């Protein structure tokens, strides 16, 4: 497993790995077990044996402790094909990695609101960037019944270094700054901070 991207700041840590191609030949349950074991090992190298990953009722990963002794940051995990990404963030963990694939042209009306078409454009890299931005915001909140199209909006041009997006849920609106970068044929997007 090769680490292909790393970013560390005082608030968050991002890592991306390319895993062996033979994982793609595994049966789904075997692949899922390999993925969980891989992420668990990486968490132990960052923290210790006392910290492990659990999942809340909405399926959002959380860091947990065998014996609660310290306040733990938030975590988000993503994978696409044999690329795995993780963000550990003091406050807002949301990350997504996706292979640029033609299918995004066919489904863009399902995840883009009409207000966003001019900001996003029609190129495959931009559609993939929009998808990963929305997924990262969705994972940050971790609530059910959130529509990428209706509840999450991209607010700034995708050519900017940092992209702004908002999520509307229940009676709240939250605004986030995100970073999006290409990695080979993939796009990685993650939350940087909440904008107040």
mmCIF file of C-alpha atoms in Angstrom:
data_model
loop_
_atom_site.group_PDB
_atom_site.id
_atom_site.type_symbol
_atom_site.label_atom_id
_atom_site.label_comp_id
_atom_site.label_asym_id
_atom_site.label_seq_id
_atom_site.Cartn_x
_atom_site.Cartn_y
_atom_site.Cartn_z
ATOM 1 C CA UNK A 1 0.000 0.000 0.000
ATOM 2 C CA UNK A 2 1.552 3.185 -1.186
ATOM 3 C CA UNK A 3 0.832 6.583 0.328
ATOM 4 C CA UNK A 4 0.310 8.939 -2.602
ATOM 5 C CA UNK A 5 -0.882 12.124 -0.897
ATOM 6 C CA UNK A 6 -0.515 13.638 2.545
ATOM 7 C CA UNK A 7 -1.522 16.993 3.994
ATOM 8 C CA UNK A 8 -1.045 18.058 7.597
ATOM 9 C CA UNK A 9 -2.194 21.266 9.257
ATOM 10 C CA UNK A 10 -2.810 22.243 12.850
ATOM 11 C CA UNK A 11 -6.514 21.355 12.420
ATOM 12 C CA UNK A 12 -6.511 18.300 10.180
ATOM 13 C CA UNK A 13 -4.575 15.473 8.606
ATOM 14 C CA UNK A 14 -5.369 13.988 5.167
ATOM 15 C CA UNK A 15 -3.885 10.780 3.770
ATOM 16 C CA UNK A 16 -4.506 8.968 0.494
ATOM 17 C CA UNK A 17 -3.234 5.480 -0.303
ATOM 18 C CA UNK A 18 -3.254 3.377 -3.428
ATOM 19 C CA UNK A 19 -3.900 -0.202 -2.465
ATOM 20 C CA UNK A 20 -2.979 -3.369 -4.349
ATOM 21 C CA UNK A 21 -4.876 -4.000 -7.588
ATOM 22 C CA UNK A 22 -5.616 -7.549 -6.462
ATOM 23 C CA UNK A 23 -8.134 -6.123 -3.965
ATOM 24 C CA UNK A 24 -10.400 -5.500 -6.957
ATOM 25 C CA UNK A 25 -10.546 -9.247 -7.617
ATOM 26 C CA UNK A 26 -11.757 -10.077 -4.097
ATOM 27 C CA UNK A 27 -15.343 -10.989 -3.364
ATOM 28 C CA UNK A 28 -17.272 -8.015 -1.920
ATOM 29 C CA UNK A 29 -17.266 -9.315 1.673
ATOM 30 C CA UNK A 30 -13.529 -10.133 1.500
ATOM 31 C CA UNK A 31 -12.795 -6.683 0.065
ATOM 32 C CA UNK A 32 -14.855 -5.005 2.793
ATOM 33 C CA UNK A 33 -12.932 -6.934 5.456
ATOM 34 C CA UNK A 34 -9.591 -5.977 3.853
ATOM 35 C CA UNK A 35 -10.671 -2.315 3.780
ATOM 36 C CA UNK A 36 -11.709 -2.295 7.440
ATOM 37 C CA UNK A 37 -8.489 -4.037 8.495
ATOM 38 C CA UNK A 38 -6.395 -1.606 6.436
ATOM 39 C CA UNK A 39 -8.077 1.497 7.930
ATOM 40 C CA UNK A 40 -7.868 0.040 11.454
ATOM 41 C CA UNK A 41 -4.102 -0.460 11.055
ATOM 42 C CA UNK A 42 -3.654 3.103 9.792
ATOM 43 C CA UNK A 43 -5.621 4.478 12.762
ATOM 44 C CA UNK A 44 -3.408 2.541 15.165
ATOM 45 C CA UNK A 45 -0.278 4.031 13.574
ATOM 46 C CA UNK A 46 -1.718 7.538 14.012
ATOM 47 C CA UNK A 47 -3.015 7.009 17.552
ATOM 48 C CA UNK A 48 -2.469 3.775 19.460
ATOM 49 C CA UNK A 49 -4.070 0.435 20.228
ATOM 50 C CA UNK A 50 -6.433 2.275 22.567
ATOM 51 C CA UNK A 51 -8.231 4.004 19.671
ATOM 52 C CA UNK A 52 -10.478 2.226 17.189
ATOM 53 C CA UNK A 53 -13.157 3.027 14.618
ATOM 54 C CA UNK A 54 -16.832 2.539 15.343
ATOM 55 C CA UNK A 55 -19.856 3.590 13.310
ATOM 56 C CA UNK A 56 -22.880 5.571 14.476
ATOM 57 C CA UNK A 57 -26.490 4.713 13.588
ATOM 58 C CA UNK A 58 -26.195 6.627 10.286
ATOM 59 C CA UNK A 59 -23.046 4.708 9.287
ATOM 60 C CA UNK A 60 -20.706 7.664 9.924
ATOM 61 C CA UNK A 61 -17.305 6.497 11.224
ATOM 62 C CA UNK A 62 -16.187 7.731 14.632
ATOM 63 C CA UNK A 63 -13.014 7.369 16.636
ATOM 64 C CA UNK A 64 -13.611 5.582 19.933
ATOM 65 C CA UNK A 65 -11.482 4.597 22.904
ATOM 66 C CA UNK A 66 -11.381 1.444 24.963
ATOM 67 C CA UNK A 67 -11.021 3.613 28.053
ATOM 68 C CA UNK A 68 -12.027 7.247 27.407
ATOM 69 C CA UNK A 69 -9.055 9.376 28.452
ATOM 70 C CA UNK A 70 -8.742 12.097 25.824
ATOM 71 C CA UNK A 71 -11.000 14.051 23.500
ATOM 72 C CA UNK A 72 -10.748 12.532 20.038
ATOM 73 C CA UNK A 73 -10.980 14.352 16.693
ATOM 74 C CA UNK A 74 -13.521 13.479 13.993
ATOM 75 C CA UNK A 75 -12.830 11.110 11.126
ATOM 76 C CA UNK A 76 -14.112 10.578 7.598
ATOM 77 C CA UNK A 77 -13.175 7.781 5.210
ATOM 78 C CA UNK A 78 -13.638 7.381 1.470
ATOM 79 C CA UNK A 79 -12.571 4.957 -1.224
ATOM 80 C CA UNK A 80 -12.929 4.621 -4.968
ATOM 81 C CA UNK A 81 -11.531 1.612 -6.781
ATOM 82 C CA UNK A 82 -8.144 1.013 -5.090
ATOM 83 C CA UNK A 83 -7.706 4.553 -3.696
ATOM 84 C CA UNK A 84 -8.414 5.140 -0.009
ATOM 85 C CA UNK A 85 -8.642 8.521 1.678
ATOM 86 C CA UNK A 86 -8.975 9.531 5.301
ATOM 87 C CA UNK A 87 -9.263 12.852 7.090
ATOM 88 C CA UNK A 88 -8.853 13.346 10.795
ATOM 89 C CA UNK A 89 -10.150 16.792 11.707
ATOM 90 C CA UNK A 90 -10.477 18.584 15.020
ATOM 91 C CA UNK A 91 -14.004 19.726 14.162
ATOM 92 C CA UNK A 92 -15.427 18.887 10.719
ATOM 93 C CA UNK A 93 -14.386 15.654 9.051
ATOM 94 C CA UNK A 94 -15.683 15.183 5.522
ATOM 95 C CA UNK A 95 -13.738 13.658 2.627
ATOM 96 C CA UNK A 96 -14.501 12.037 -0.697
ATOM 97 C CA UNK A 97 -12.378 10.568 -3.465
ATOM 98 C CA UNK A 98 -13.856 9.557 -6.787
ATOM 99 C CA UNK A 99 -12.562 8.294 -10.120
ATOM 100 C CA UNK A 100 -13.471 10.587 -13.005
ATOM 101 C CA UNK A 101 -16.011 8.522 -14.904
ATOM 102 C CA UNK A 102 -18.385 9.267 -17.753
ATOM 103 C CA UNK A 103 -21.387 8.169 -15.669
ATOM 104 C CA UNK A 104 -21.259 11.567 -13.939
ATOM 105 C CA UNK A 105 -22.473 13.203 -17.170
ATOM 106 C CA UNK A 106 -25.550 10.950 -17.106
ATOM 107 C CA UNK A 107 -26.445 11.610 -13.449
ATOM 108 C CA UNK A 108 -25.494 15.294 -13.095
ATOM 109 C CA UNK A 109 -29.182 16.308 -12.914
ATOM 110 C CA UNK A 110 -29.539 14.108 -9.820
ATOM 111 C CA UNK A 111 -26.843 15.863 -7.799
ATOM 112 C CA UNK A 112 -26.625 19.397 -9.251
ATOM 113 C CA UNK A 113 -29.254 22.039 -8.589
ATOM 114 C CA UNK A 114 -30.181 24.293 -11.540
ATOM 115 C CA UNK A 115 -28.458 27.213 -9.744
ATOM 116 C CA UNK A 116 -25.134 25.345 -9.873
ATOM 117 C CA UNK A 117 -24.790 24.513 -13.565
ATOM 118 C CA UNK A 118 -23.048 27.778 -14.422
ATOM 119 C CA UNK A 119 -20.586 27.464 -11.524
ATOM 120 C CA UNK A 120 -19.772 23.843 -12.245
ATOM 121 C CA UNK A 121 -19.636 23.588 -16.021
ATOM 122 C CA UNK A 122 -19.842 20.392 -18.038
ATOM 123 C CA UNK A 123 -16.307 18.981 -18.087
ATOM 124 C CA UNK A 124 -15.763 15.594 -16.489
ATOM 125 C CA UNK A 125 -13.153 16.903 -13.988
ATOM 126 C CA UNK A 126 -15.561 19.660 -12.883
ATOM 127 C CA UNK A 127 -18.489 17.257 -12.506
ATOM 128 C CA UNK A 128 -16.304 14.916 -10.483
ATOM 129 C CA UNK A 129 -15.126 17.829 -8.350
ATOM 130 C CA UNK A 130 -18.745 18.899 -7.725
ATOM 131 C CA UNK A 131 -19.698 15.330 -6.777
ATOM 132 C CA UNK A 132 -16.822 14.946 -4.313
ATOM 133 C CA UNK A 133 -17.444 18.379 -2.768
ATOM 134 C CA UNK A 134 -21.078 17.528 -2.119
ATOM 135 C CA UNK A 135 -20.186 14.084 -0.753
ATOM 136 C CA UNK A 136 -17.568 15.585 1.593
ATOM 137 C CA UNK A 137 -20.103 18.100 2.938
ATOM 138 C CA UNK A 138 -22.686 15.336 3.329
ATOM 139 C CA UNK A 139 -20.209 13.178 5.274
ATOM 140 C CA UNK A 140 -19.354 16.116 7.536
ATOM 141 C CA UNK A 141 -22.949 16.338 8.748
ATOM 142 C CA UNK A 142 -23.668 12.602 8.681
ATOM 143 C CA UNK A 143 -27.473 12.899 8.764
ATOM 144 C CA UNK A 144 -30.059 10.837 6.919
ATOM 145 C CA UNK A 145 -32.406 12.228 4.283
ATOM 146 C CA UNK A 146 -29.964 14.793 2.874
ATOM 147 C CA UNK A 147 -30.211 15.277 -0.885
ATOM 148 C CA UNK A 148 -27.013 16.230 -2.694
ATOM 149 C CA UNK A 149 -29.120 18.194 -5.177
ATOM 150 C CA UNK A 150 -31.609 19.914 -2.867
ATOM 151 C CA UNK A 151 -29.756 20.298 0.437
ATOM 152 C CA UNK A 152 -26.131 20.951 -0.564
ATOM 153 C CA UNK A 153 -25.113 23.866 -2.780
ATOM 154 C CA UNK A 154 -21.777 24.848 -4.249
ATOM 155 C CA UNK A 155 -21.403 28.605 -3.855
ATOM 156 C CA UNK A 156 -18.123 29.458 -5.584
ATOM 157 C CA UNK A 157 -16.412 28.759 -8.882
ATOM 158 C CA UNK A 158 -14.618 25.405 -8.955
ATOM 159 C CA UNK A 159 -11.441 27.038 -10.284
ATOM 160 C CA UNK A 160 -10.744 28.735 -6.953
ATOM 161 C CA UNK A 161 -8.148 27.269 -4.587
ATOM 162 C CA UNK A 162 -10.830 26.895 -1.948
ATOM 163 C CA UNK A 163 -14.475 26.240 -2.738
ATOM 164 C CA UNK A 164 -17.423 27.295 -0.614
ATOM 165 C CA UNK A 165 -20.519 25.179 -0.140
ATOM 166 C CA UNK A 166 -23.507 25.157 2.162
ATOM 167 C CA UNK A 167 -25.785 22.500 3.529
ATOM 168 C CA UNK A 168 -29.382 23.102 4.518
ATOM 169 C CA UNK A 169 -30.943 20.572 6.879
ATOM 170 C CA UNK A 170 -33.751 20.668 9.394
ATOM 171 C CA UNK A 171 -33.853 24.399 10.236
ATOM 172 C CA UNK A 172 -30.114 24.993 9.913
ATOM 173 C CA UNK A 173 -27.673 26.220 7.290
ATOM 174 C CA UNK A 174 -23.945 25.565 7.601
ATOM 175 C CA UNK A 175 -21.252 26.948 5.326
ATOM 176 C CA UNK A 176 -17.964 25.186 4.635
ATOM 177 C CA UNK A 177 -14.706 25.875 2.870
ATOM 178 C CA UNK A 178 -13.362 22.891 0.952
ATOM 179 C CA UNK A 179 -10.231 21.976 -0.913
ATOM 180 C CA UNK A 180 -10.332 19.887 -4.064
ATOM 181 C CA UNK A 181 -7.334 18.405 -5.874
ATOM 182 C CA UNK A 182 -6.761 15.991 -8.759
ATOM 183 C CA UNK A 183 -4.799 12.825 -8.040
ATOM 184 C CA UNK A 184 -4.131 10.899 -11.240
ATOM 185 C CA UNK A 185 -7.605 10.066 -12.666
ATOM 186 C CA UNK A 186 -9.289 10.809 -9.336
ATOM 187 C CA UNK A 187 -10.571 13.911 -7.567
ATOM 188 C CA UNK A 188 -10.122 14.317 -3.819
ATOM 189 C CA UNK A 189 -12.209 16.883 -1.915
ATOM 190 C CA UNK A 190 -12.263 17.555 1.798
ATOM 191 C CA UNK A 191 -13.633 20.055 4.277
ATOM 192 C CA UNK A 192 -11.097 22.589 5.512
ATOM 193 C CA UNK A 193 -13.267 24.565 7.934
ATOM 194 C CA UNK A 194 -16.710 25.877 8.711
ATOM 195 C CA UNK A 195 -17.348 29.443 7.603
ATOM 196 C CA UNK A 196 -19.375 31.432 10.098
#
